[in-house]
Backbone as numpy.savetxt, mean C-alpha at the origin, in Angstrom:
# Nx Ny Nz CAx CAy CAz Cx Cy Cz
5.97 15.01 -18.85 6.53 13.89 -19.58 5.52 12.74 -19.55
5.22 12.20 -20.70 4.31 11.07 -20.81 5.11 9.79 -21.00
4.72 8.74 -20.32 5.38 7.46 -20.50 4.68 6.64 -21.58
3.59 7.15 -22.13 2.87 6.45 -23.18 3.27 7.02 -24.54
4.50 6.76 -24.94 4.95 7.20 -26.25 6.09 6.30 -26.73
6.53 6.56 -27.93 7.56 5.75 -28.57 8.90 5.80 -27.84
9.17 6.89 -27.15 10.46 7.03 -26.43 10.59 6.01 -25.31
9.49 5.69 -24.63 9.55 4.84 -23.44 9.07 3.41 -23.68
8.25 3.19 -24.69 7.66 1.88 -24.93 8.00 1.38 -26.33
8.67 0.25 -26.40 9.03 -0.33 -27.69 7.77 -0.69 -28.47
7.77 -0.44 -29.76 6.68 -0.76 -30.67 5.35 -0.14 -30.24
5.41 1.00 -29.58 4.20 1.72 -29.17 3.45 2.21 -30.40
2.14 2.00 -30.42 1.30 2.44 -31.53 0.21 3.34 -30.98
0.37 4.65 -31.15 -0.59 5.62 -30.62 -2.00 5.38 -31.16
-2.11 4.78 -32.36 -3.41 4.49 -32.94 -4.20 3.44 -32.17
-3.52 2.66 -31.37 -4.20 1.63 -30.57 -4.50 2.09 -29.14
-4.13 3.32 -28.84 -4.35 3.87 -27.51 -5.79 4.35 -27.37
-6.44 3.93 -26.30 -7.79 4.40 -26.01 -7.98 4.47 -24.51
-8.92 5.28 -24.13 -9.26 5.41 -22.71 -10.74 5.08 -22.54
-11.02 4.36 -21.47 -12.41 4.04 -21.14 -12.63 4.34 -19.67
-13.87 4.55 -19.33 -14.25 4.85 -17.96 -15.09 3.70 -17.42
-14.86 3.35 -16.16 -15.62 2.29 -15.52 -16.12 2.77 -14.17
-17.34 2.41 -13.83 -17.85 2.65 -12.49 -17.47 1.45 -11.64
-16.90 1.70 -10.47 -16.51 0.61 -9.57 -17.09 0.88 -8.19
-17.34 -0.17 -7.47 -17.81 -0.06 -6.11 -16.60 -0.06 -5.18
-16.54 0.93 -4.33 -15.45 1.01 -3.36 -15.98 0.52 -2.03
-15.26 -0.44 -1.45 -15.67 -0.99 -0.15 -14.50 -0.92 0.81
-14.82 -0.81 2.08 -13.79 -0.79 3.12 -13.29 -2.20 3.36
-12.04 -2.33 3.71 -11.42 -3.62 4.00 -12.19 -4.36 5.08
-12.65 -3.66 6.09 -13.39 -4.30 7.20 -14.67 -4.99 6.73
-15.22 -4.59 5.60 -16.46 -5.20 5.11 -16.26 -6.61 4.58
-15.02 -7.01 4.33 -14.76 -8.32 3.75 -14.61 -9.43 4.78
-14.50 -9.09 6.06 -14.36 -10.08 7.13 -13.22 -11.06 6.86
-12.06 -10.52 6.49 -10.88 -11.32 6.22 -10.06 -11.50 7.49
-9.15 -12.46 7.46 -8.22 -12.67 8.57 -6.80 -12.79 8.00
-6.26 -11.69 7.47 -4.95 -11.75 6.82 -3.80 -11.85 7.83
-2.76 -12.57 7.43 -1.53 -12.61 8.23 -0.54 -11.58 7.72
-0.63 -11.26 6.41 0.23 -10.27 5.78 -0.65 -9.38 4.90
-0.41 -8.07 4.96 -1.10 -7.12 4.08 -0.03 -6.28 3.41
-0.05 -6.23 2.07 0.83 -5.35 1.31 -0.04 -4.25 0.72
0.32 -3.02 1.04 -0.46 -1.88 0.58 0.38 -1.08 -0.41
-0.11 -0.93 -1.63 0.56 -0.14 -2.66 -0.51 0.61 -3.43
-0.90 1.77 -2.90 -2.03 2.52 -3.45 -1.69 3.98 -3.71
-0.43 4.27 -3.96 0.01 5.59 -4.40 -0.53 6.74 -3.56
-0.21 6.72 -2.26 -0.57 7.84 -1.39 -1.85 7.68 -0.59
-2.59 6.61 -0.80 -3.83 6.41 -0.06 -3.70 5.33 1.01
-2.48 5.06 1.43 -2.24 4.02 2.43 -2.99 4.28 3.73
-3.01 5.51 4.18 -3.70 5.85 5.43 -5.19 5.53 5.32
-5.79 5.82 4.18 -7.22 5.52 3.98 -7.47 4.02 4.01
-6.55 3.23 3.47 -6.71 1.77 3.49 -6.70 1.26 4.92
-5.76 1.72 5.72 -5.69 1.24 7.11 -6.89 1.75 7.91
-7.31 2.96 7.68 -8.51 3.46 8.38 -9.73 2.63 8.01
-9.84 2.25 6.75 -10.97 1.44 6.30 -10.89 -0.01 6.73
-9.73 -0.41 7.22 -9.56 -1.77 7.71 -9.10 -1.80 9.15
-9.37 -0.73 9.87 -8.86 -0.60 11.24 -9.22 -1.80 12.11
-10.46 -2.24 12.04 -10.88 -3.38 12.86 -10.15 -4.66 12.43
-9.94 -4.83 11.14 -9.19 -5.99 10.64 -7.76 -5.96 11.15
-7.13 -4.79 11.09 -5.76 -4.66 11.60 -5.72 -4.90 13.11
-6.70 -4.36 13.83 -6.73 -4.55 15.29 -6.92 -6.02 15.66
-7.82 -6.68 14.96 -8.17 -8.07 15.28 -7.09 -9.05 14.83
-6.55 -8.86 13.63 -5.66 -9.87 13.03 -4.18 -9.56 13.20
-3.83 -8.30 13.39 -2.46 -7.89 13.60 -1.52 -8.38 12.50
-1.86 -8.13 11.23 -1.02 -8.64 10.13 0.31 -7.90 10.01
1.30 -8.59 9.48 2.52 -7.92 9.04 2.08 -7.00 7.91
2.48 -5.75 7.97 1.99 -4.75 7.03 3.16 -4.18 6.23
3.17 -4.46 4.92 4.25 -4.03 4.03 3.77 -2.83 3.23
4.51 -1.72 3.37 4.15 -0.46 2.72 5.44 0.18 2.22
5.46 0.59 0.97 6.68 1.14 0.39 7.17 2.39 1.11
6.34 3.40 1.24 6.73 4.66 1.87 5.57 5.20 2.71
5.35 4.66 3.90 4.22 5.12 4.71 4.45 6.53 5.26
3.41 7.36 5.25 3.55 8.68 5.86 3.65 8.54 7.38
4.22 9.54 8.05 4.34 9.47 9.51 3.00 9.24 10.21
1.91 9.79 9.67 0.59 9.60 10.29 0.19 8.13 10.28
0.57 7.41 9.25 0.24 5.99 9.18 1.08 5.18 10.15
2.34 5.52 10.26 3.20 4.85 11.24 2.63 5.05 12.64
2.17 6.27 12.93 1.58 6.58 14.24 0.28 5.82 14.45
-0.56 5.72 13.40 -1.82 4.99 13.54 -1.56 3.52 13.82
-0.63 2.91 13.08 -0.30 1.50 13.34 0.26 1.32 14.75
1.01 2.29 15.22 1.58 2.21 16.56 0.50 2.16 17.63
-0.67 2.78 17.39 -1.76 2.72 18.36 -2.27 1.29 18.52
-1.99 0.44 17.51 -2.37 -0.97 17.57 -1.18 -1.85 17.92
-0.06 -1.23 18.27 1.20 -1.93 18.55 1.65 -2.71 17.32
1.48 -2.10 16.14 1.91 -2.67 14.87 2.97 -1.76 14.24
3.68 -2.29 13.26 4.71 -1.53 12.54 4.50 -1.65 11.05
4.99 -0.68 10.31 5.02 -0.75 8.85 6.39 -1.28 8.44
6.40 -2.16 7.44 7.64 -2.74 6.94 7.79 -2.47 5.46
9.03 -2.50 4.98 9.30 -2.46 3.55 10.22 -3.62 3.22
10.21 -4.04 1.97 11.00 -5.18 1.51 12.09 -4.67 0.60
13.34 -5.05 0.87 14.47 -4.56 0.06 14.91 -5.56 -1.01
14.12 -6.59 -1.24 14.48 -7.62 -2.21 15.08 -8.85 -1.55
15.45 -8.72 -0.27 16.03 -9.83 0.46 15.30 -10.10 1.77
14.90 -9.03 2.45 14.23 -9.20 3.75 13.38 -7.99 4.09
12.54 -8.16 5.10 11.70 -7.06 5.57 12.49 -6.18 6.53
12.21 -4.89 6.47 12.79 -3.91 7.38 11.65 -3.08 7.95
11.80 -2.68 9.19 10.74 -1.92 9.87 11.00 -0.42 9.76
9.93 0.32 9.49 9.99 1.77 9.56 9.88 2.17 11.02
10.63 3.19 11.40 10.53 3.73 12.75 10.45 5.24 12.63
9.37 5.83 13.06 9.21 7.28 12.97 9.25 7.72 11.52
10.10 8.70 11.21 10.21 9.20 9.84 11.30 8.51 9.03
12.06 7.59 9.65 13.17 6.97 8.94 13.05 5.45 8.93
13.99 4.82 8.26 14.00 3.37 8.16 15.02 2.80 9.14
14.66 1.70 9.76 15.63 0.99 10.59 15.51 -0.49 10.28
16.57 -1.22 10.44 16.55 -2.66 10.20 15.74 -3.34 11.29
15.07 -4.42 10.89 14.34 -5.23 11.88 15.37 -5.87 12.80
14.99 -6.04 14.03 15.91 -6.73 14.94 15.48 -8.17 15.09
């Protein structure tokens, strides 16, 4: 199922659809020397790679980390730093615990 068609997008014009390719430089989070208080990660399954690439930043700054659906391996990695993964329900943050969700205390 494609979401790029008349069924899903009002006034969609297939004649204006084009694809282009871009070369981009990929850098690790640790290379930026940031000091974040909050990090929101939304990278469609690459969350573990983001935290691994920013491990020193997470260790040093200990930011609140918001992730929609972290895999268990990521929860375990954050736990080695005494950190937790959180999700936002539209009203407040909740902490992930193990494979399930639990409310923050």
